[in-house]
């Protein structure tokens, strides 16, 4: 069906401050960086709230002023660099405030604090007044939206019929931009890819309102679809996921807009995209992928009988608001990245088997028919983590775009700062 693939390149576009203007900040994803000549402080302020990250010549820490109270936060284990510091960074990602330093190498997270009990960082009125500030021995101050420590959940932008959407010969991709933490520090971004040089260029950041509650969220694991003159954006509500919260769940929402989502920052209204799990036990659904065939819509997704045990499923229907469950690969327990595409004239479902799957269902890319019966597999190297099988037509060949689990930012953030974008071509 498909040739054997080998890895040809990896890319890791790290940038604390995303390209674009400093304002407006539509969601709680902001950053300030500066070059250091000595002790200095970076700040994000809104009303009476002041969020500060400072370097005093020996270490870095955070200070939070909110609700008439000021608290100081400094990591004894991670706050003190081993050598000289040349740059300081302050980031707000969701409810998490982080301070970072670097010299000649990568950024290292020196401190982090969760603001959830202190500040409603997702409130749009609060965000409208959020502004950067700085003081001390610093130069080259940059401020704006938060960029990324790594990229994962990479998916090509498509037309509604499943074909690749290109712009001036470049492939468009959505990705989850990793923050200094896991689910609730990440957000959705849009990138262009030169299929020859494999260079990635940041184009846009997408944020979402929820239909059931106020605020701006960094939901991610997204599929961006061009349907005539409009965009459809299906995303997963990972932006505030906390497994410890009673009734924790993940759902899929859908945005529709005529705005140019290939440039700038956007805050999109959404509605529920109800993905049926009839006959299945499900605590959440995610990783949507939408295709409209001659017979109607197909929506690939992932469903979980519990966290974190999950498998692919496929819904079908004449419209996105009238879907029924067509099939589910219930024999899988660690498989996601569900992707619907046409191969050799037949509709297939591609997915990714993680390392925690059952024997014979680990570290590979199964190919299913629409009944989710396995009919083959991609013959390709399998990086770490659970890379999605994003298969891009490239002239008379193919380009496989995936990602890995390589972390960034030092030990303090823990899991979730991945990864590199990994490219493979046929051999």
GROMACS .gro file of C-alpha atoms in nm:
model
  427
    1UNK     CA    1   0.000   0.000   0.000
    2UNK     CA    2   0.268   0.249   0.104
    3UNK     CA    3   0.649   0.247   0.089
    4UNK     CA    4   0.888   0.213   0.380
    5UNK     CA    5   0.981   0.542   0.549
    6UNK     CA    6   1.300   0.662   0.716
    7UNK     CA    7   1.358   0.972   0.928
    8UNK     CA    8   1.521   1.253   0.730
    9UNK     CA    9   1.499   1.555   0.963
   10UNK     CA   10   1.387   1.693   1.298
   11UNK     CA   11   1.285   2.047   1.383
   12UNK     CA   12   1.234   2.218   1.723
   13UNK     CA   13   1.123   2.583   1.684
   14UNK     CA   14   1.150   2.711   2.045
   15UNK     CA   15   1.041   3.070   2.112
   16UNK     CA   16   0.899   3.207   2.436
   17UNK     CA   17   0.750   3.508   2.256
   18UNK     CA   18   0.549   3.427   1.945
   19UNK     CA   19   0.586   3.644   1.635
   20UNK     CA   20   0.334   3.925   1.609
   21UNK     CA   21   0.222   4.229   1.806
   22UNK     CA   22   0.239   4.251   2.185
   23UNK     CA   23  -0.135   4.322   2.205
   24UNK     CA   24  -0.413   4.234   2.217
   25UNK     CA   25  -0.367   3.922   2.428
   26UNK     CA   26  -0.684   3.726   2.362
   27UNK     CA   27  -0.607   3.440   2.601
   28UNK     CA   28  -0.380   3.380   2.900
   29UNK     CA   29  -0.075   3.293   2.690
   30UNK     CA   30   0.177   3.574   2.720
   31UNK     CA   31   0.552   3.615   2.758
   32UNK     CA   32   0.824   3.872   2.819
   33UNK     CA   33   1.195   3.815   2.760
   34UNK     CA   34   1.504   4.034   2.793
   35UNK     CA   35   1.882   4.023   2.778
   36UNK     CA   36   2.041   4.069   3.120
   37UNK     CA   37   2.328   4.288   3.236
   38UNK     CA   38   2.250   4.230   3.604
   39UNK     CA   39   1.954   4.197   3.841
   40UNK     CA   40   1.622   4.266   3.667
   41UNK     CA   41   1.246   4.210   3.685
   42UNK     CA   42   0.989   4.128   3.417
   43UNK     CA   43   0.618   4.178   3.481
   44UNK     CA   44   0.270   4.119   3.347
   45UNK     CA   45   0.010   4.348   3.501
   46UNK     CA   46  -0.366   4.396   3.481
   47UNK     CA   47  -0.557   4.617   3.723
   48UNK     CA   48  -0.434   4.544   4.074
   49UNK     CA   49  -0.276   4.214   3.969
   50UNK     CA   50   0.101   4.215   3.925
   51UNK     CA   51   0.283   3.900   3.810
   52UNK     CA   52   0.661   3.929   3.838
   53UNK     CA   53   0.965   3.720   3.754
   54UNK     CA   54   1.303   3.838   3.876
   55UNK     CA   55   1.672   3.750   3.869
   56UNK     CA   56   1.875   3.889   4.160
   57UNK     CA   57   2.221   3.791   4.045
   58UNK     CA   58   2.218   3.449   4.209
   59UNK     CA   59   1.877   3.299   4.132
   60UNK     CA   60   1.534   3.352   3.982
   61UNK     CA   61   1.191   3.357   4.144
   62UNK     CA   62   0.832   3.476   4.115
   63UNK     CA   63   0.615   3.726   4.297
   64UNK     CA   64   0.235   3.745   4.274
   65UNK     CA   65   0.030   4.044   4.388
   66UNK     CA   66  -0.346   3.979   4.377
   67UNK     CA   67  -0.641   4.030   4.608
   68UNK     CA   68  -0.446   4.271   4.827
   69UNK     CA   69  -0.181   4.010   4.904
   70UNK     CA   70   0.174   3.961   4.775
   71UNK     CA   71   0.345   3.621   4.780
   72UNK     CA   72   0.695   3.518   4.678
   73UNK     CA   73   0.773   3.184   4.516
   74UNK     CA   74   1.124   3.046   4.477
   75UNK     CA   75   1.235   2.691   4.405
   76UNK     CA   76   1.517   2.579   4.633
   77UNK     CA   77   1.607   2.297   4.396
   78UNK     CA   78   1.570   2.466   4.058
   79UNK     CA   79   1.582   2.842   4.118
   80UNK     CA   80   1.959   2.890   4.119
   81UNK     CA   81   2.147   2.855   3.786
   82UNK     CA   82   2.487   2.686   3.783
   83UNK     CA   83   2.655   2.974   3.600
   84UNK     CA   84   2.607   3.318   3.449
   85UNK     CA   85   2.266   3.411   3.307
   86UNK     CA   86   2.230   3.620   2.992
   87UNK     CA   87   1.851   3.614   2.939
   88UNK     CA   88   1.541   3.619   3.159
   89UNK     CA   89   1.190   3.509   3.061
   90UNK     CA   90   0.846   3.534   3.221
   91UNK     CA   91   0.553   3.334   3.082
   92UNK     CA   92   0.183   3.304   3.156
   93UNK     CA   93   0.033   2.986   3.012
   94UNK     CA   94  -0.323   2.917   3.120
   95UNK     CA   95  -0.316   2.958   3.496
   96UNK     CA   96   0.058   2.892   3.528
   97UNK     CA   97   0.319   3.164   3.578
   98UNK     CA   98   0.680   3.063   3.508
   99UNK     CA   99   1.021   3.228   3.525
  100UNK     CA  100   1.300   3.102   3.299
  101UNK     CA  101   1.668   3.178   3.243
  102UNK     CA  102   1.928   3.088   2.988
  103UNK     CA  103   2.288   3.153   2.894
  104UNK     CA  104   2.420   3.002   2.571
  105UNK     CA  105   2.195   2.697   2.574
  106UNK     CA  106   1.823   2.626   2.605
  107UNK     CA  107   1.579   2.799   2.836
  108UNK     CA  108   1.546   2.645   3.182
  109UNK     CA  109   1.235   2.685   3.397
  110UNK     CA  110   1.349   2.817   3.738
  111UNK     CA  111   1.013   2.861   3.905
  112UNK     CA  112   0.643   2.805   3.844
  113UNK     CA  113   0.325   2.880   4.036
  114UNK     CA  114  -0.039   2.797   3.966
  115UNK     CA  115  -0.257   3.109   3.986
  116UNK     CA  116  -0.591   2.926   3.972
  117UNK     CA  117  -0.684   3.018   4.330
  118UNK     CA  118  -0.557   3.376   4.301
  119UNK     CA  119  -0.646   3.518   3.959
  120UNK     CA  120  -0.907   3.436   3.695
  121UNK     CA  121  -0.653   3.448   3.414
  122UNK     CA  122  -0.907   3.335   3.153
  123UNK     CA  123  -1.144   3.631   3.213
  124UNK     CA  124  -1.157   3.835   2.894
  125UNK     CA  125  -1.191   4.168   3.078
  126UNK     CA  126  -0.876   4.093   3.278
  127UNK     CA  127  -0.690   3.990   2.964
  128UNK     CA  128  -0.789   4.309   2.784
  129UNK     CA  129  -0.579   4.512   3.031
  130UNK     CA  130  -0.287   4.269   3.055
  131UNK     CA  131   0.038   4.446   2.969
  132UNK     CA  132   0.412   4.379   3.005
  133UNK     CA  133   0.657   4.584   3.209
  134UNK     CA  134   1.026   4.560   3.297
  135UNK     CA  135   1.288   4.722   3.514
  136UNK     CA  136   1.652   4.674   3.603
  137UNK     CA  137   1.968   4.597   3.409
  138UNK     CA  138   1.820   4.462   3.088
  139UNK     CA  139   1.804   4.525   2.713
  140UNK     CA  140   1.630   4.383   2.407
  141UNK     CA  141   1.294   4.344   2.577
  142UNK     CA  142   1.043   4.139   2.377
  143UNK     CA  143   0.679   4.091   2.473
  144UNK     CA  144   0.372   3.932   2.319
  145UNK     CA  145   0.185   3.608   2.302
  146UNK     CA  146   0.350   3.293   2.432
  147UNK     CA  147   0.517   3.084   2.162
  148UNK     CA  148   0.620   2.725   2.233
  149UNK     CA  149   0.877   2.500   2.395
  150UNK     CA  150   0.794   2.220   2.154
  151UNK     CA  151   0.529   2.098   1.911
  152UNK     CA  152   0.310   1.788   1.921
  153UNK     CA  153  -0.029   1.668   1.788
  154UNK     CA  154   0.082   1.778   1.441
  155UNK     CA  155  -0.195   1.753   1.182
  156UNK     CA  156  -0.219   1.885   0.828
  157UNK     CA  157  -0.479   2.145   0.742
  158UNK     CA  158  -0.718   1.995   0.488
  159UNK     CA  159  -1.006   2.074   0.261
  160UNK     CA  160  -1.336   1.921   0.367
  161UNK     CA  161  -1.283   1.637   0.118
  162UNK     CA  162  -0.966   1.538   0.300
  163UNK     CA  163  -0.716   1.672   0.048
  164UNK     CA  164  -0.419   1.879   0.162
  165UNK     CA  165  -0.471   2.254   0.191
  166UNK     CA  166  -0.170   2.441   0.054
  167UNK     CA  167  -0.077   2.807   0.048
  168UNK     CA  168   0.175   2.925  -0.211
  169UNK     CA  169   0.310   2.572  -0.238
  170UNK     CA  170   0.353   2.529   0.136
  171UNK     CA  171   0.175   2.274   0.352
  172UNK     CA  172  -0.028   2.412   0.645
  173UNK     CA  173  -0.021   2.234   0.980
  174UNK     CA  174  -0.185   2.273   1.316
  175UNK     CA  175   0.007   2.176   1.627
  176UNK     CA  176  -0.017   2.182   2.002
  177UNK     CA  177   0.232   2.442   2.123
  178UNK     CA  178   0.382   2.302   2.442
  179UNK     CA  179   0.417   2.522   2.748
  180UNK     CA  180   0.618   2.474   3.069
  181UNK     CA  181   0.385   2.200   3.196
  182UNK     CA  182   0.128   1.963   3.053
  183UNK     CA  183  -0.228   1.998   2.922
  184UNK     CA  184  -0.320   2.331   3.076
  185UNK     CA  185  -0.007   2.516   2.960
  186UNK     CA  186  -0.045   2.432   2.590
  187UNK     CA  187  -0.248   2.584   2.305
  188UNK     CA  188  -0.318   2.546   1.931
  189UNK     CA  189  -0.092   2.704   1.670
  190UNK     CA  190  -0.084   2.712   1.289
  191UNK     CA  191   0.236   2.660   1.090
  192UNK     CA  192   0.349   2.652   0.729
  193UNK     CA  193   0.591   2.386   0.609
  194UNK     CA  194   0.825   2.410   0.312
  195UNK     CA  195   0.805   2.055   0.173
  196UNK     CA  196   1.154   2.085   0.023
  197UNK     CA  197   1.361   2.235   0.306
  198UNK     CA  198   1.128   2.111   0.582
  199UNK     CA  199   1.148   2.450   0.750
  200UNK     CA  200   0.855   2.546   0.972
  201UNK     CA  201   0.718   2.900   1.000
  202UNK     CA  202   0.474   3.014   1.267
  203UNK     CA  203   0.160   3.175   1.125
  204UNK     CA  204  -0.118   3.190   1.384
  205UNK     CA  205  -0.244   3.098   1.729
  206UNK     CA  206  -0.599   2.980   1.795
  207UNK     CA  207  -0.783   3.009   2.126
  208UNK     CA  208  -1.136   2.910   2.213
  209UNK     CA  209  -1.441   3.011   2.409
  210UNK     CA  210  -1.643   2.728   2.558
  211UNK     CA  211  -2.020   2.701   2.510
  212UNK     CA  212  -2.083   2.615   2.876
  213UNK     CA  213  -1.861   2.862   3.065
  214UNK     CA  214  -1.695   3.202   3.021
  215UNK     CA  215  -1.329   3.258   2.950
  216UNK     CA  216  -1.059   3.209   2.688
  217UNK     CA  217  -0.901   2.862   2.672
  218UNK     CA  218  -0.594   2.709   2.513
  219UNK     CA  219  -0.773   2.398   2.388
  220UNK     CA  220  -0.568   2.183   2.152
  221UNK     CA  221  -0.534   1.857   1.959
  222UNK     CA  222  -0.703   2.035   1.671
  223UNK     CA  223  -0.808   1.980   1.310
  224UNK     CA  224  -0.844   2.286   1.084
  225UNK     CA  225  -1.065   2.228   0.779
  226UNK     CA  226  -1.136   2.454   0.481
  227UNK     CA  227  -1.500   2.406   0.379
  228UNK     CA  228  -1.577   2.633   0.086
  229UNK     CA  229  -1.538   2.992   0.207
  230UNK     CA  230  -1.537   2.906   0.577
  231UNK     CA  231  -1.309   2.741   0.827
  232UNK     CA  232  -1.416   2.457   1.055
  233UNK     CA  233  -1.204   2.412   1.366
  234UNK     CA  234  -1.253   2.097   1.571
  235UNK     CA  235  -1.057   2.088   1.894
  236UNK     CA  236  -1.027   1.897   2.221
  237UNK     CA  237  -1.097   2.064   2.555
  238UNK     CA  238  -0.760   1.986   2.711
  239UNK     CA  239  -0.704   2.352   2.800
  240UNK     CA  240  -0.808   2.314   3.165
  241UNK     CA  241  -0.793   1.937   3.207
  242UNK     CA  242  -0.712   1.818   3.557
  243UNK     CA  243  -0.743   1.446   3.615
  244UNK     CA  244  -0.776   1.508   3.990
  245UNK     CA  245  -1.094   1.710   3.946
  246UNK     CA  246  -1.417   1.522   4.018
  247UNK     CA  247  -1.593   1.435   3.695
  248UNK     CA  248  -1.290   1.525   3.483
  249UNK     CA  249  -1.363   1.484   3.114
  250UNK     CA  250  -1.252   1.594   2.769
  251UNK     CA  251  -1.493   1.688   2.490
  252UNK     CA  252  -1.470   1.812   2.133
  253UNK     CA  253  -1.593   2.153   2.023
  254UNK     CA  254  -1.644   2.303   1.679
  255UNK     CA  255  -1.588   2.659   1.558
  256UNK     CA  256  -1.703   2.802   1.226
  257UNK     CA  257  -1.564   3.128   1.092
  258UNK     CA  258  -1.484   3.327   0.779
  259UNK     CA  259  -1.187   3.496   0.947
  260UNK     CA  260  -0.834   3.442   0.815
  261UNK     CA  261  -0.713   3.178   1.059
  262UNK     CA  262  -0.379   3.146   0.881
  263UNK     CA  263  -0.241   3.466   1.034
  264UNK     CA  264  -0.250   3.637   1.374
  265UNK     CA  265  -0.429   3.549   1.698
  266UNK     CA  266  -0.791   3.442   1.713
  267UNK     CA  267  -1.040   3.374   1.990
  268UNK     CA  268  -1.315   3.155   1.845
  269UNK     CA  269  -1.668   3.086   1.962
  270UNK     CA  270  -1.746   2.716   1.969
  271UNK     CA  271  -2.035   2.476   2.005
  272UNK     CA  272  -2.027   2.113   2.115
  273UNK     CA  273  -1.938   1.861   1.847
  274UNK     CA  274  -2.119   1.564   1.991
  275UNK     CA  275  -1.924   1.249   1.909
  276UNK     CA  276  -2.137   0.942   1.977
  277UNK     CA  277  -2.009   0.665   2.201
  278UNK     CA  278  -2.326   0.456   2.201
  279UNK     CA  279  -2.265   0.121   2.366
  280UNK     CA  280  -1.922   0.226   2.490
  281UNK     CA  281  -1.812   0.338   2.832
  282UNK     CA  282  -1.651   0.678   2.778
  283UNK     CA  283  -1.509   0.939   3.015
  284UNK     CA  284  -1.388   1.161   2.731
  285UNK     CA  285  -1.328   1.205   2.359
  286UNK     CA  286  -1.048   1.389   2.176
  287UNK     CA  287  -0.829   1.407   1.861
  288UNK     CA  288  -1.107   1.490   1.610
  289UNK     CA  289  -1.046   1.451   1.236
  290UNK     CA  290  -1.318   1.554   0.988
  291UNK     CA  291  -1.372   1.447   0.627
  292UNK     CA  292  -1.676   1.492   0.403
  293UNK     CA  293  -1.718   1.211   0.152
  294UNK     CA  294  -1.982   1.159  -0.116
  295UNK     CA  295  -2.187   0.976   0.149
  296UNK     CA  296  -2.160   1.240   0.421
  297UNK     CA  297  -1.924   1.322   0.707
  298UNK     CA  298  -1.674   1.089   0.866
  299UNK     CA  299  -1.526   1.195   1.199
  300UNK     CA  300  -1.238   1.003   1.347
  301UNK     CA  301  -1.172   1.051   1.716
  302UNK     CA  302  -1.043   0.888   2.031
  303UNK     CA  303  -1.258   0.771   2.320
  304UNK     CA  304  -1.146   0.659   2.665
  305UNK     CA  305  -1.329   0.412   2.892
  306UNK     CA  306  -1.110   0.560   3.167
  307UNK     CA  307  -0.809   0.789   3.196
  308UNK     CA  308  -0.571   0.695   3.043
  309UNK     CA  309  -0.689   0.394   2.846
  310UNK     CA  310  -0.807   0.496   2.498
  311UNK     CA  311  -0.879   0.376   2.147
  312UNK     CA  312  -0.991   0.504   1.803
  313UNK     CA  313  -1.354   0.540   1.703
  314UNK     CA  314  -1.531   0.656   1.389
  315UNK     CA  315  -1.859   0.844   1.356
  316UNK     CA  316  -2.058   0.905   1.039
  317UNK     CA  317  -2.361   1.107   0.938
  318UNK     CA  318  -2.518   1.342   0.685
  319UNK     CA  319  -2.422   1.646   0.896
  320UNK     CA  320  -2.188   1.719   1.183
  321UNK     CA  321  -2.483   1.763   1.420
  322UNK     CA  322  -2.633   1.424   1.333
  323UNK     CA  323  -2.355   1.171   1.373
  324UNK     CA  324  -2.382   0.810   1.482
  325UNK     CA  325  -2.111   0.571   1.591
  326UNK     CA  326  -1.994   0.361   1.298
  327UNK     CA  327  -1.711   0.162   1.456
  328UNK     CA  328  -1.465   0.146   1.745
  329UNK     CA  329  -1.133  -0.034   1.789
  330UNK     CA  330  -1.212  -0.149   2.141
  331UNK     CA  331  -0.925  -0.400   2.141
  332UNK     CA  332  -0.681  -0.107   2.158
  333UNK     CA  333  -0.586   0.051   2.493
  334UNK     CA  334  -0.319   0.311   2.404
  335UNK     CA  335  -0.398   0.424   2.050
  336UNK     CA  336  -0.476   0.779   1.939
  337UNK     CA  337  -0.410   1.032   1.660
  338UNK     CA  338  -0.707   0.900   1.460
  339UNK     CA  339  -0.676   1.025   1.100
  340UNK     CA  340  -0.917   0.959   0.811
  341UNK     CA  341  -0.774   0.967   0.459
  342UNK     CA  342  -0.815   0.814   0.115
  343UNK     CA  343  -0.545   0.567   0.012
  344UNK     CA  344  -0.548   0.384  -0.322
  345UNK     CA  345  -0.911   0.482  -0.379
  346UNK     CA  346  -1.039   0.355  -0.044
  347UNK     CA  347  -1.109   0.541   0.278
  348UNK     CA  348  -0.879   0.435   0.558
  349UNK     CA  349  -0.825   0.528   0.921
  350UNK     CA  350  -0.468   0.574   1.040
  351UNK     CA  351  -0.369   0.580   1.406
  352UNK     CA  352  -0.074   0.550   1.642
  353UNK     CA  353  -0.017   0.265   1.890
  354UNK     CA  354   0.166   0.391   2.199
  355UNK     CA  355   0.420   0.194   2.399
  356UNK     CA  356   0.158   0.105   2.663
  357UNK     CA  357  -0.057  -0.094   2.423
  358UNK     CA  358  -0.115  -0.466   2.427
  359UNK     CA  359   0.145  -0.702   2.286
  360UNK     CA  360   0.146  -0.664   1.908
  361UNK     CA  361  -0.015  -0.320   1.940
  362UNK     CA  362   0.282  -0.114   2.051
  363UNK     CA  363   0.495   0.153   1.882
  364UNK     CA  364   0.343   0.136   1.536
  365UNK     CA  365   0.103   0.298   1.291
  366UNK     CA  366  -0.194   0.068   1.222
  367UNK     CA  367  -0.412   0.124   0.915
  368UNK     CA  368  -0.781   0.035   0.950
  369UNK     CA  369  -1.081   0.014   0.719
  370UNK     CA  370  -1.395   0.209   0.809
  371UNK     CA  371  -1.508  -0.076   1.033
  372UNK     CA  372  -1.184  -0.021   1.226
  373UNK     CA  373  -1.054  -0.362   1.132
  374UNK     CA  374  -0.679  -0.346   1.080
  375UNK     CA  375  -0.580  -0.396   0.716
  376UNK     CA  376  -0.216  -0.293   0.730
  377UNK     CA  377   0.041  -0.066   0.890
  378UNK     CA  378   0.280   0.211   0.796
  379UNK     CA  379   0.637   0.084   0.773
  380UNK     CA  380   0.803   0.377   0.946
  381UNK     CA  381   1.029   0.450   1.243
  382UNK     CA  382   0.832   0.517   1.558
  383UNK     CA  383   0.969   0.799   1.776
  384UNK     CA  384   0.899   0.834   2.146
  385UNK     CA  385   0.557   0.943   2.279
  386UNK     CA  386   0.252   0.874   2.054
  387UNK     CA  387   0.323   1.054   1.724
  388UNK     CA  388   0.022   1.112   1.501
  389UNK     CA  389   0.046   0.962   1.149
  390UNK     CA  390   0.024   1.282   0.944
  391UNK     CA  391   0.079   1.160   0.589
  392UNK     CA  392   0.120   1.442   0.336
  393UNK     CA  393   0.116   1.383  -0.043
  394UNK     CA  394   0.441   1.525  -0.186
  395UNK     CA  395   0.445   1.532  -0.568
  396UNK     CA  396   0.449   1.161  -0.658
  397UNK     CA  397   0.568   1.060  -0.314
  398UNK     CA  398   0.483   1.108   0.055
  399UNK     CA  399   0.604   1.299   0.357
  400UNK     CA  400   0.530   1.160   0.704
  401UNK     CA  401   0.515   1.428   0.973
  402UNK     CA  402   0.523   1.318   1.335
  403UNK     CA  403   0.671   1.423   1.667
  404UNK     CA  404   0.851   1.278   1.964
  405UNK     CA  405   0.852   1.305   2.342
  406UNK     CA  406   1.180   1.491   2.392
  407UNK     CA  407   1.133   1.737   2.680
  408UNK     CA  408   1.256   2.093   2.711
  409UNK     CA  409   1.308   2.342   2.989
  410UNK     CA  410   1.477   2.134   3.256
  411UNK     CA  411   1.328   1.905   3.521
  412UNK     CA  412   1.088   2.146   3.696
  413UNK     CA  413   0.802   2.146   3.437
  414UNK     CA  414   0.770   1.768   3.435
  415UNK     CA  415   0.592   1.586   3.153
  416UNK     CA  416   0.435   1.784   2.870
  417UNK     CA  417   0.703   2.008   2.719
  418UNK     CA  418   0.752   1.783   2.412
  419UNK     CA  419   0.846   1.756   2.132
  420UNK     CA  420   1.053   1.770   1.816
  421UNK     CA  421   0.872   1.758   1.482
  422UNK     CA  422   1.002   1.444   1.306
  423UNK     CA  423   0.997   1.409   0.926
  424UNK     CA  424   1.024   1.082   0.734
  425UNK     CA  425   1.035   1.010   0.360
  426UNK     CA  426   1.006   0.691   0.155
  427UNK     CA  427   1.322   0.491   0.089
   0.00000   0.00000   0.00000
